CSV table of C-alpha atoms and ligand atoms in Angstrom, one decimal:
chain,number,residue,atom,x,y,z
A,1,MET,CA,156.3,94.3,101.0
A,2,LEU,CA,158.0,97.2,99.6
A,3,PHE,CA,155.3,99.2,101.2
A,4,CYS,CA,156.2,97.4,104.7
A,5,PHE,CA,160.0,97.8,104.7
A,6,TRP,CA,159.2,101.5,103.9
A,7,ILE,CA,157.2,101.9,107.1
A,8,GLY,CA,159.5,99.7,109.3
A,9,VAL,CA,162.3,102.0,108.6
A,10,GLN,CA,160.4,105.4,109.4
A,11,LEU,CA,158.9,103.9,112.8
A,12,ASN,CA,162.4,103.4,113.5
A,13,CYS,CA,163.4,106.2,112.7
A,14,LEU,CA,160.7,107.6,114.6
A,15,LYS,CA,161.7,105.9,117.8
A,16,GLU,CA,165.5,107.5,117.2
A,17,GLY,CA,164.3,110.5,116.8
A,18,ASN,CA,162.2,110.0,120.5
A,19,MET,CA,164.7,108.1,122.4
A,20,HIS,CA,167.5,110.5,120.9
A,21,GLU,CA,165.4,113.8,122.2
A,22,LYS,CA,164.6,112.1,125.3
A,23,GLU,CA,167.7,110.4,126.4
A,24,PRO,CA,169.1,113.4,128.8
A,25,LEU,CA,172.5,115.1,128.7
A,26,VAL,CA,174.7,115.0,131.7
A,27,PHE,CA,177.7,116.7,133.1
A,28,LYS,CA,179.7,115.1,135.7
A,29,ASN,CA,182.8,116.2,137.6
A,30,ALA,CA,182.1,119.7,137.3
A,31,ARG,CA,182.9,122.8,139.0
A,32,ILE,CA,179.9,124.8,138.3
A,33,ILE,CA,179.7,128.7,138.1
A,34,THR,CA,176.1,130.1,140.3
A,35,PRO,CA,175.5,133.9,140.3
A,36,MET,CA,176.5,133.0,144.3
A,37,ARG,CA,179.4,130.5,144.7
A,38,VAL,CA,181.4,127.5,142.5
A,39,ILE,CA,179.4,123.6,143.1
A,40,ASP,CA,182.3,121.9,143.3
A,41,ASN,CA,181.9,117.8,141.8
A,42,GLY,CA,179.0,119.1,140.1
A,43,VAL,CA,176.3,117.3,138.3
A,44,LEU,CA,174.2,118.9,136.0
A,45,ILE,CA,171.7,116.8,133.5
A,46,VAL,CA,169.6,118.6,130.7
A,47,SER,CA,166.2,117.5,129.3
A,48,ASP,CA,164.6,118.5,126.3
A,49,GLY,CA,166.9,121.8,125.5
A,50,LYS,CA,166.3,122.5,129.7
A,51,VAL,CA,168.3,122.5,132.8
A,52,SER,CA,166.3,119.9,134.4
A,53,ASN,CA,168.6,119.2,137.5
A,54,VAL,CA,172.1,120.8,138.9
A,55,GLY,CA,173.7,120.6,142.3
A,56,SER,CA,176.3,118.4,143.9
A,57,GLU,CA,177.3,114.5,142.4
A,58,ASP,CA,176.1,113.4,146.5
A,59,LYS,CA,172.5,114.9,145.9
A,60,ILE,CA,171.5,113.9,142.5
A,61,LYS,CA,171.2,110.8,141.0
A,62,ILE,CA,172.3,110.4,137.4
A,63,PRO,CA,169.6,108.8,134.9
A,64,GLU,CA,170.9,105.4,133.3
A,65,ASN,CA,169.9,105.9,129.9
A,66,ALA,CA,172.1,109.5,130.3
A,67,LYS,CA,174.0,110.5,127.5
A,68,VAL,CA,177.4,111.5,130.4
A,69,ILE,CA,179.5,113.9,129.5
A,70,ASP,CA,183.1,114.0,131.9
A,71,ALA,CA,184.1,117.9,132.3
A,72,ALA,CA,187.5,116.9,134.0
A,73,GLY,CA,186.8,118.6,137.4
A,74,LYS,CA,186.9,121.9,134.2
A,75,TYR,CA,183.9,124.5,134.9
A,76,LEU,CA,180.5,124.7,133.7
A,77,ALA,CA,179.3,128.5,133.0
A,78,PRO,CA,175.9,129.7,131.5
A,79,GLY,CA,176.5,130.6,128.5
A,80,PHE,CA,176.9,133.9,127.2
A,81,ILE,CA,174.8,136.4,126.1
A,82,ASP,CA,176.5,139.3,124.2
A,83,ILE,CA,173.6,141.9,124.1
A,84,HIS,CA,176.1,144.2,121.8
A,85,LEU,CA,177.3,142.8,118.8
A,86,HIS,CA,177.7,144.0,114.7
A,87,GLY,CA,180.0,141.2,113.3
A,88,GLY,CA,182.3,138.6,114.0
A,89,GLY,CA,184.3,135.4,111.4
A,90,GLY,CA,184.1,137.9,108.5
A,91,ALA,CA,180.9,139.3,108.5
A,92,ASP,CA,178.8,142.3,109.7
A,93,THR,CA,175.2,142.1,110.8
A,94,MET,CA,174.5,144.7,107.7
A,95,ASP,CA,175.7,142.1,105.2
A,96,ALA,CA,172.2,141.3,106.0
A,97,THR,CA,172.3,138.0,104.5
A,98,GLU,CA,171.6,134.2,106.5
A,99,GLU,CA,174.7,133.3,105.4
A,100,ALA,CA,176.6,136.2,107.2
A,101,MET,CA,173.7,135.5,110.2
A,102,GLU,CA,175.8,132.3,110.2
A,103,LYS,CA,179.0,133.2,109.8
A,104,ILE,CA,178.3,135.8,113.4
A,105,SER,CA,176.8,132.9,115.2
A,106,VAL,CA,179.1,130.2,114.9
A,107,ALA,CA,182.3,132.9,115.4
A,108,HIS,CA,180.9,133.9,118.9
A,109,ALA,CA,180.0,130.4,119.8
A,110,LYS,CA,183.6,129.2,119.6
A,111,GLY,CA,184.0,132.3,122.1
A,112,GLY,CA,181.1,131.0,124.6
A,113,ALA,CA,178.9,133.1,123.3
A,114,THR,CA,175.2,131.2,123.7
A,115,SER,CA,173.1,134.0,122.8
A,116,ILE,CA,173.8,137.1,120.4
A,117,VAL,CA,172.1,140.4,120.1
A,118,PRO,CA,172.7,141.1,116.6
A,119,THR,CA,173.5,145.1,116.0
A,120,THR,CA,173.0,147.3,113.0
A,121,THR,CA,174.9,150.5,112.5
A,122,SER,CA,174.3,154.5,111.0
A,123,ALA,CA,173.1,153.9,107.7
A,124,PRO,CA,169.5,154.5,105.1
A,125,MET,CA,167.0,152.7,106.8
A,126,ASP,CA,166.6,151.0,104.3
A,127,ASP,CA,170.1,149.0,104.7
A,128,ILE,CA,168.7,148.9,108.4
A,129,ILE,CA,165.6,147.6,107.5
A,130,LYS,CA,167.2,144.9,105.8
A,131,ALA,CA,169.7,144.0,108.3
A,132,VAL,CA,166.4,143.2,110.3
A,133,LYS,CA,164.6,141.5,108.1
A,134,VAL,CA,167.6,139.1,108.4
A,135,ILE,CA,167.4,139.6,112.1
A,136,GLU,CA,164.1,138.5,112.7
A,137,LEU,CA,164.0,135.3,110.0
A,138,ALA,CA,167.5,134.1,112.0
A,139,LYS,CA,165.4,134.4,115.7
A,140,LYS,CA,163.0,131.8,114.1
A,141,ARG,CA,166.1,129.4,113.1
A,142,THR,CA,168.4,127.5,114.7
A,143,LEU,CA,171.0,128.9,114.1
A,144,PRO,CA,174.8,126.2,113.5
A,145,GLY,CA,176.7,128.3,116.9
A,146,ALA,CA,175.2,131.4,118.8
A,147,GLN,CA,170.9,131.7,118.8
A,148,VAL,CA,169.4,135.3,117.9
A,149,LEU,CA,167.5,136.3,120.5
A,150,GLY,CA,166.9,140.1,118.9
A,151,ALA,CA,168.1,143.3,117.0
A,152,HIS,CA,169.1,145.9,118.7
A,153,ILE,CA,169.6,149.3,116.8
A,154,GLU,CA,172.5,151.3,117.0
A,155,GLY,CA,171.4,154.0,115.0
A,156,PRO,CA,170.4,156.8,113.3
A,157,TYR,CA,169.8,158.7,116.1
A,158,PHE,CA,172.8,159.7,117.2
A,159,SER,CA,174.9,163.0,118.3
A,160,MET,CA,176.9,164.5,115.3
A,161,GLU,CA,179.6,164.9,118.4
A,162,GLN,CA,179.7,162.2,120.0
A,163,ARG,CA,179.1,159.5,116.9
A,164,GLY,CA,182.8,157.8,117.1
A,165,ALA,CA,182.9,155.2,114.7
A,166,GLN,CA,179.2,155.6,112.9
A,167,ASN,CA,179.1,157.2,110.3
A,168,PRO,CA,178.1,160.8,110.1
A,169,GLU,CA,176.7,161.0,107.0
A,170,PHE,CA,173.5,159.3,108.3
A,171,LEU,CA,173.3,160.4,111.8
A,172,LYS,CA,169.6,162.4,111.8
A,173,GLU,CA,166.7,163.0,114.5
A,174,PRO,CA,163.8,160.7,115.2
A,175,LYS,CA,160.7,160.9,113.2
A,176,PRO,CA,157.5,158.5,114.5
A,177,GLU,CA,157.3,158.1,110.7
A,178,GLU,CA,160.4,156.8,110.0
A,179,TYR,CA,160.8,154.5,113.4
A,180,LEU,CA,157.1,153.5,113.9
A,181,LYS,CA,157.2,151.6,110.6
A,182,LEU,CA,160.1,150.0,112.0
A,183,LEU,CA,158.7,148.7,115.1
A,184,ASP,CA,155.4,148.1,114.0
A,185,GLU,CA,157.0,145.7,110.8
A,186,TYR,CA,159.7,143.3,113.3
A,187,ASP,CA,158.9,142.2,116.5
A,188,CYS,CA,162.5,141.0,116.5
A,189,ILE,CA,163.9,144.7,117.8
A,190,LEU,CA,165.1,144.1,121.0
A,191,ARG,CA,167.2,146.8,121.9
A,192,VAL,CA,167.2,150.5,119.9
A,193,SER,CA,170.4,152.8,121.4
A,194,ALA,CA,169.6,156.9,120.9
A,195,ALA,CA,170.8,160.4,122.0
A,196,PRO,CA,167.9,161.3,124.1
A,197,GLU,CA,168.6,164.6,123.6
A,198,LEU,CA,168.0,165.3,120.4
A,199,GLU,CA,164.5,166.3,119.2
A,200,GLY,CA,162.0,163.3,119.3
A,201,GLY,CA,164.7,161.1,121.6
A,202,LEU,CA,162.3,161.7,124.3
A,203,GLU,CA,159.0,160.9,122.6
A,204,LEU,CA,160.9,158.2,121.2
A,205,GLY,CA,162.2,156.5,124.3
A,206,ARG,CA,157.9,156.1,125.2
A,207,GLU,CA,157.4,154.7,122.2
A,208,LEU,CA,160.1,152.3,123.3
A,209,ARG,CA,159.1,151.3,127.3
A,210,ARG,CA,155.7,150.8,125.8
A,211,ARG,CA,156.1,147.8,123.5
A,212,GLU,CA,158.6,146.5,126.6
A,213,ILE,CA,161.4,147.2,124.1
A,214,VAL,CA,165.5,148.6,125.5
A,215,ALA,CA,165.6,152.5,125.1
A,216,SER,CA,169.3,152.5,125.2
A,217,ILE,CA,171.4,156.0,125.7
A,218,ALA,CA,174.1,156.1,123.1
A,219,HIS,CA,176.1,158.4,121.1
A,220,THR,CA,175.1,161.2,123.1
A,221,ASN,CA,176.3,165.1,124.4
A,222,ALA,CA,173.6,164.9,126.6
A,223,ALA,CA,174.1,167.0,130.2
A,224,TYR,CA,172.2,165.8,133.9
A,225,GLN,CA,168.4,167.7,132.8
A,226,ASP,CA,168.4,165.6,129.7
A,227,ILE,CA,169.9,162.0,131.1
A,228,LEU,CA,166.8,163.1,133.9
A,229,ALA,CA,164.2,163.2,131.7
A,230,ALA,CA,165.3,160.5,129.2
A,231,VAL,CA,164.9,158.5,132.6
A,232,GLU,CA,161.5,159.5,133.3
A,233,ALA,CA,160.4,159.2,129.6
A,234,GLY,CA,161.6,155.6,129.8
A,235,TYR,CA,165.4,155.3,129.0
A,236,THR,CA,167.2,152.6,131.3
A,237,HIS,CA,170.1,151.6,129.9
A,238,VAL,CA,173.1,153.3,129.0
A,239,THR,CA,175.0,152.0,126.1
A,240,HIS,CA,179.1,151.6,125.5
A,241,MET,CA,179.6,153.5,129.4
A,242,TYR,CA,182.6,155.8,128.2
A,243,SER,CA,182.4,155.5,124.6
A,244,GLY,CA,180.4,158.2,122.5
A,245,MET,CA,179.2,160.5,125.3
A,246,SER,CA,179.5,163.8,127.4
A,247,GLY,CA,181.6,164.1,130.4
A,248,LEU,CA,181.8,167.0,132.9
A,249,MET,CA,180.3,170.2,130.6
A,250,ARG,CA,182.2,173.8,132.2
A,251,ILE,CA,179.7,176.2,130.2
A,252,ASN,CA,180.3,180.0,131.9
A,253,ALA,CA,182.1,179.1,135.1
A,254,TYR,CA,179.4,176.8,136.0
A,255,ARG,CA,180.1,172.4,136.1
A,256,ILE,CA,177.2,170.6,134.2
A,257,SER,CA,177.3,167.0,134.7
A,258,GLY,CA,177.2,164.8,131.6
A,259,VAL,CA,176.4,161.4,130.7
A,260,ILE,CA,179.5,159.8,132.4
A,261,GLU,CA,178.6,161.4,135.7
A,262,SER,CA,174.6,161.2,135.3
A,263,THR,CA,175.1,156.9,134.8
A,264,LEU,CA,177.1,156.6,138.1
A,265,LEU,CA,174.8,158.6,139.5
A,266,LEU,CA,171.2,156.8,138.7
A,267,ASP,CA,170.7,153.7,140.1
A,268,GLU,CA,167.9,154.0,137.4
A,269,LEU,CA,170.7,153.0,134.8
A,270,THR,CA,172.3,149.9,134.4
A,271,THR,CA,175.2,150.1,131.3
A,272,GLU,CA,177.8,147.8,129.5
A,273,VAL,CA,181.3,147.7,129.0
A,274,ILE,CA,182.9,147.3,125.8
A,275,ALA,CA,185.9,144.8,127.7
A,276,ASP,CA,188.3,144.4,124.8
A,277,GLY,CA,191.2,145.6,127.3
A,278,HIS,CA,191.5,148.7,124.6
A,279,HIS,CA,188.3,150.5,125.1
A,280,LEU,CA,188.7,150.8,128.6
A,281,PRO,CA,192.1,150.8,130.8
A,282,PRO,CA,191.0,148.7,134.1
A,283,SER,CA,191.3,151.9,136.6
A,284,LEU,CA,188.2,153.2,134.7
A,285,MET,CA,186.6,149.3,134.2
A,286,LYS,CA,187.3,149.1,138.2
A,287,LEU,CA,185.3,152.5,138.6
A,288,ILE,CA,182.3,152.1,136.5
A,289,ILE,CA,182.3,148.3,138.8
A,290,LYS,CA,183.2,150.4,142.4
A,291,VAL,CA,179.7,153.3,141.6
A,292,LYS,CA,177.8,151.2,140.0
A,293,SER,CA,177.6,147.7,141.7
A,294,LEU,CA,178.9,144.5,139.7
A,295,ASP,CA,174.8,143.9,139.1
A,296,LYS,CA,174.2,147.0,137.0
A,297,VAL,CA,177.5,146.7,134.6
A,298,SER,CA,177.2,143.7,131.6
A,299,VAL,CA,180.3,143.5,129.2
A,300,ILE,CA,179.5,143.5,125.6
A,301,THR,CA,181.9,143.0,122.6
A,302,ASP,CA,181.2,145.8,119.9
A,303,ALA,CA,182.4,143.0,117.8
A,304,ILE,CA,182.9,143.8,114.5
A,305,SER,CA,183.3,141.9,111.3
A,306,ALA,CA,187.3,141.1,111.9
A,307,ALA,CA,186.4,139.3,115.6
A,308,GLY,CA,187.7,136.2,115.3
A,309,LEU,CA,190.6,136.9,112.2
A,310,GLY,CA,194.0,137.9,112.3
A,311,PRO,CA,195.2,141.8,111.0
A,312,GLY,CA,194.3,143.5,108.4
A,313,LYS,CA,192.1,146.3,107.0
A,314,TYR,CA,188.0,146.2,107.3
A,315,SER,CA,184.9,148.1,106.4
A,316,ILE,CA,182.8,149.3,109.3
A,317,GLY,CA,179.7,150.2,108.1
A,318,GLY,CA,181.3,152.6,105.2
A,319,LEU,CA,184.3,153.4,107.0
A,320,ASN,CA,187.5,152.0,107.1
A,321,ALA,CA,189.1,150.4,109.9
A,322,ILE,CA,192.2,148.7,110.8
A,323,VAL,CA,193.6,145.5,112.6
A,324,GLU,CA,196.7,145.3,114.6
A,325,ALA,CA,198.2,144.6,117.6
A,326,ASN,CA,197.6,147.2,120.5
A,327,VAL,CA,200.2,150.2,120.9
A,328,ALA,CA,199.3,151.7,124.0
A,329,LYS,CA,200.9,149.4,126.6
A,330,GLU,CA,201.6,153.4,128.2
A,331,PHE,CA,198.2,153.9,129.0
A,332,GLU,CA,198.5,150.4,131.1
A,333,ILE,CA,197.0,148.2,129.2
A,334,PRO,CA,198.9,145.4,128.6
A,335,GLU,CA,199.9,143.2,125.7
A,336,GLU,CA,198.3,140.0,125.2
A,337,GLU,CA,199.4,137.9,122.4
A,338,GLY,CA,196.9,138.0,119.8
A,339,ASN,CA,194.7,140.7,121.6
A,340,TYR,CA,194.4,142.7,118.8
A,341,VAL,CA,192.8,146.1,118.3
A,342,ALA,CA,189.7,148.0,115.8
A,343,LYS,CA,190.6,151.4,114.7
A,344,LEU,CA,189.4,154.0,111.9
A,345,LEU,CA,192.7,154.3,109.6
A,346,THR,CA,192.7,158.2,111.5
A,347,ARG,CA,193.7,156.2,115.1
A,348,ASP,CA,192.0,158.3,116.3
A,349,SER,CA,189.0,156.4,116.9
A,350,PHE,CA,187.9,153.0,117.7
A,351,ALA,CA,186.1,151.3,115.4
A,352,GLY,CA,184.9,148.2,117.5
A,353,SER,CA,186.2,145.5,118.9
A,354,VAL,CA,187.6,142.2,117.7
A,355,ALA,CA,187.3,140.2,120.7
A,356,THR,CA,184.8,137.3,121.4
A,357,ILE,CA,183.1,136.9,124.5
A,358,ASP,CA,185.4,135.0,127.0
A,359,ARG,CA,188.1,137.8,126.3
A,360,CYS,CA,185.9,140.5,128.1
A,361,VAL,CA,185.1,137.6,130.1
A,362,ARG,CA,188.5,137.1,131.2
A,363,ASN,CA,190.0,140.6,131.5
A,364,MET,CA,187.7,141.3,134.4
A,365,ILE,CA,189.1,138.3,136.2
A,366,LYS,CA,193.0,139.3,135.1
A,367,LEU,CA,192.6,143.2,134.5
A,368,VAL,CA,189.7,143.8,137.2
A,369,GLY,CA,190.6,141.5,139.6
A,370,LEU,CA,186.7,139.8,139.7
A,371,SER,CA,186.1,136.1,140.8
A,372,ILE,CA,185.1,134.5,138.4
A,373,GLN,CA,181.7,133.5,139.4
A,374,ASP,CA,181.4,137.5,139.7
A,375,ALA,CA,182.8,137.9,136.2
A,376,VAL,CA,180.5,135.5,134.9
A,377,LYS,CA,177.7,136.9,136.2
A,378,MET,CA,178.5,139.7,133.8
A,379,ALA,CA,178.4,138.4,130.7
A,380,THR,CA,175.6,136.5,131.6
A,381,ILE,CA,172.5,137.3,134.4
A,382,ASN,CA,173.4,140.6,134.0
A,383,PRO,CA,172.9,140.7,130.2
A,384,ALA,CA,169.6,138.8,130.4
A,385,LYS,CA,168.4,141.0,133.2
A,386,VAL,CA,168.4,143.9,130.6
A,387,ILE,CA,166.9,142.5,127.9
A,388,GLY,CA,164.2,141.1,130.2
A,389,LEU,CA,164.8,137.1,128.9
A,390,ASP,CA,166.1,136.5,133.1
A,391,GLU,CA,163.7,133.8,133.7
A,392,LYS,CA,164.9,132.1,130.7
A,393,LYS,CA,168.6,132.7,130.9
A,394,GLY,CA,171.6,133.7,132.5
A,395,SER,CA,172.0,131.3,135.0
A,396,LEU,CA,173.1,127.2,135.2
A,397,ALA,CA,169.6,126.3,137.5
A,398,GLU,CA,166.0,123.9,136.7
A,399,GLY,CA,164.0,124.5,134.3
A,400,LYS,CA,166.4,127.8,132.6
A,401,ASP,CA,167.4,126.9,128.5
A,402,ALA,CA,170.3,124.4,128.6
A,403,ASP,CA,173.0,126.8,127.5
A,404,ILE,CA,176.1,125.8,128.7
A,405,LEU,CA,179.8,126.5,128.6
A,406,ILE,CA,182.9,124.2,129.9
A,407,LEU,CA,185.3,126.4,130.6
A,408,ASP,CA,189.2,126.1,131.6
A,409,GLU,CA,191.0,127.7,134.3
A,410,ASP,CA,191.7,130.7,132.1
A,411,VAL,CA,188.6,131.2,131.3
A,412,ASN,CA,188.9,129.3,127.4
A,413,VAL,CA,186.2,128.1,126.1
A,414,ILE,CA,186.3,124.0,125.5
A,415,MET,CA,183.2,123.1,124.9
A,416,THR,CA,180.1,125.5,123.7
A,417,ILE,CA,175.9,124.0,124.4
A,418,VAL,CA,172.9,125.9,123.0
A,419,GLY,CA,169.5,125.1,124.0
A,420,GLY,CA,171.5,121.3,125.3
A,421,ARG,CA,173.1,120.7,121.8
A,422,ILE,CA,176.8,120.8,121.4
A,423,VAL,CA,177.5,123.8,119.3
A,424,TYR,CA,181.4,123.7,119.6
A,425,ARG,CA,183.9,121.8,120.7
A,426,LYS,CA,187.6,122.8,121.5
B,501,ZN,ZN1,178.0,149.1,118.7
C-alpha cells in the first residue's frame, strides 16, 4: 500500500516534471531586436531551452499550453555576452572558489549578461590553474545567473612597459613547458591574451591556433612588423583597444606604427572596447567603430570584483584599487549618477571597470550615437563570433539558445533568461 502510494507520487512528479519542460514559454507584445531590425508586436517562443519561433504577432500562433509573458511593448534582446570580465558582486575569478563564480554569475545577470568568460590575471601559475579549474567546473554546471562559457587567460605573458593594472611581479615570457600543461589539462580555455612580440609569443599564437583557442594581442609594446607576424602566427583579436598597447612611435626621425594603428588598419583583427564610459572617451569609441566597422568591435566590461558594489577600496590581483565617482568631466566624459570608476591608488592607471554590460550598451547609444540594434550587436553576435559560438548564441533566431533579455527604452534590464530559465527579474 505504502509502496503503491510512493510509486504514484513518483509517477506524478515525473509527469509534472516532463510537462513543465515541454510547456513552451512565450513572450508576446515585444519589440524584438534582431541584428538587422526591430520587429514591433513581436512574439518569441521558447521550447526546451531554445528559441523555437520568432516573428511578428500576426504570423505566429501561440500554443495553448504555453506560459505567456507579456513584454508590455518593451524590447526583447538576445542575452549579452561578456567575453572579458574578472569579477563582480564582491568576488573575483582569482578567488578560485565555486561560491565566487556564483556571485559573479548573479551580479552580471542583473546587468543582462547571460554568458560570461571569466578572466584570470597575471599571478603565479599555480593560482591561475586553481582559477581555471573552478571555471571548468562552473562551465559544466547550471549557475544561478549568467552561464560560464569558458576561461580567458589574461597574463602573465605581457610586456612590462604596457602592464597597466597587471602585477609586474608575475610578468614573464611564454614557455611551452609551462603553458602546454595548462592547455592540455583544461578544455574550458576559450581565449588567451598575450604580447606577441615577447620571446616565444609567436609560438604561443601558433599553438593556440592549432587548438582553436582565440589568441588575443594584449598588454603589448609591439610595432607594426610584430603585429603582421602575430596575425600570420594565429592572433585574431586585440584585447581592450587603447588600453595597455603601443601607439605611434618615433625612432631616429622615422615613424613606426604601434598596436593601435595596426589594429585600426588590419581587417584580419577584431577588437573590443571597455565601454564603461571612463576608459575611452566617445571620440575614441567613434573612431574605432568608424575604422574597424561595427561588425568587428565588441563591448566588454573588464569588470573587477567591485562591479555592482559602491565606492571604496578594493584589491585586484594583489594591487590596491580605489572605486570612486568620476572626476574627469573635462575629458568629454559626462557625469552620471552611479557610474563609478576603478583606479590604482596612484590614480595613474585604471584597474578595470565596475560596470555591468548593460551600461556599455547604453553608452554606445548615449555617447556614441548608435541605434539600439547596433549597440546590442556589439554585446551579442559580435562577441559570439569572436569566441566561435555564433551558431548557438548571439541573436534571437530559431534553434539558438534561449538567452533572452527584456529591456526598457534606456537599456535597463527588466528580466534575464538563460537557456529558457528566468534568472533575474527587476
Ligand atoms: Zn582584463
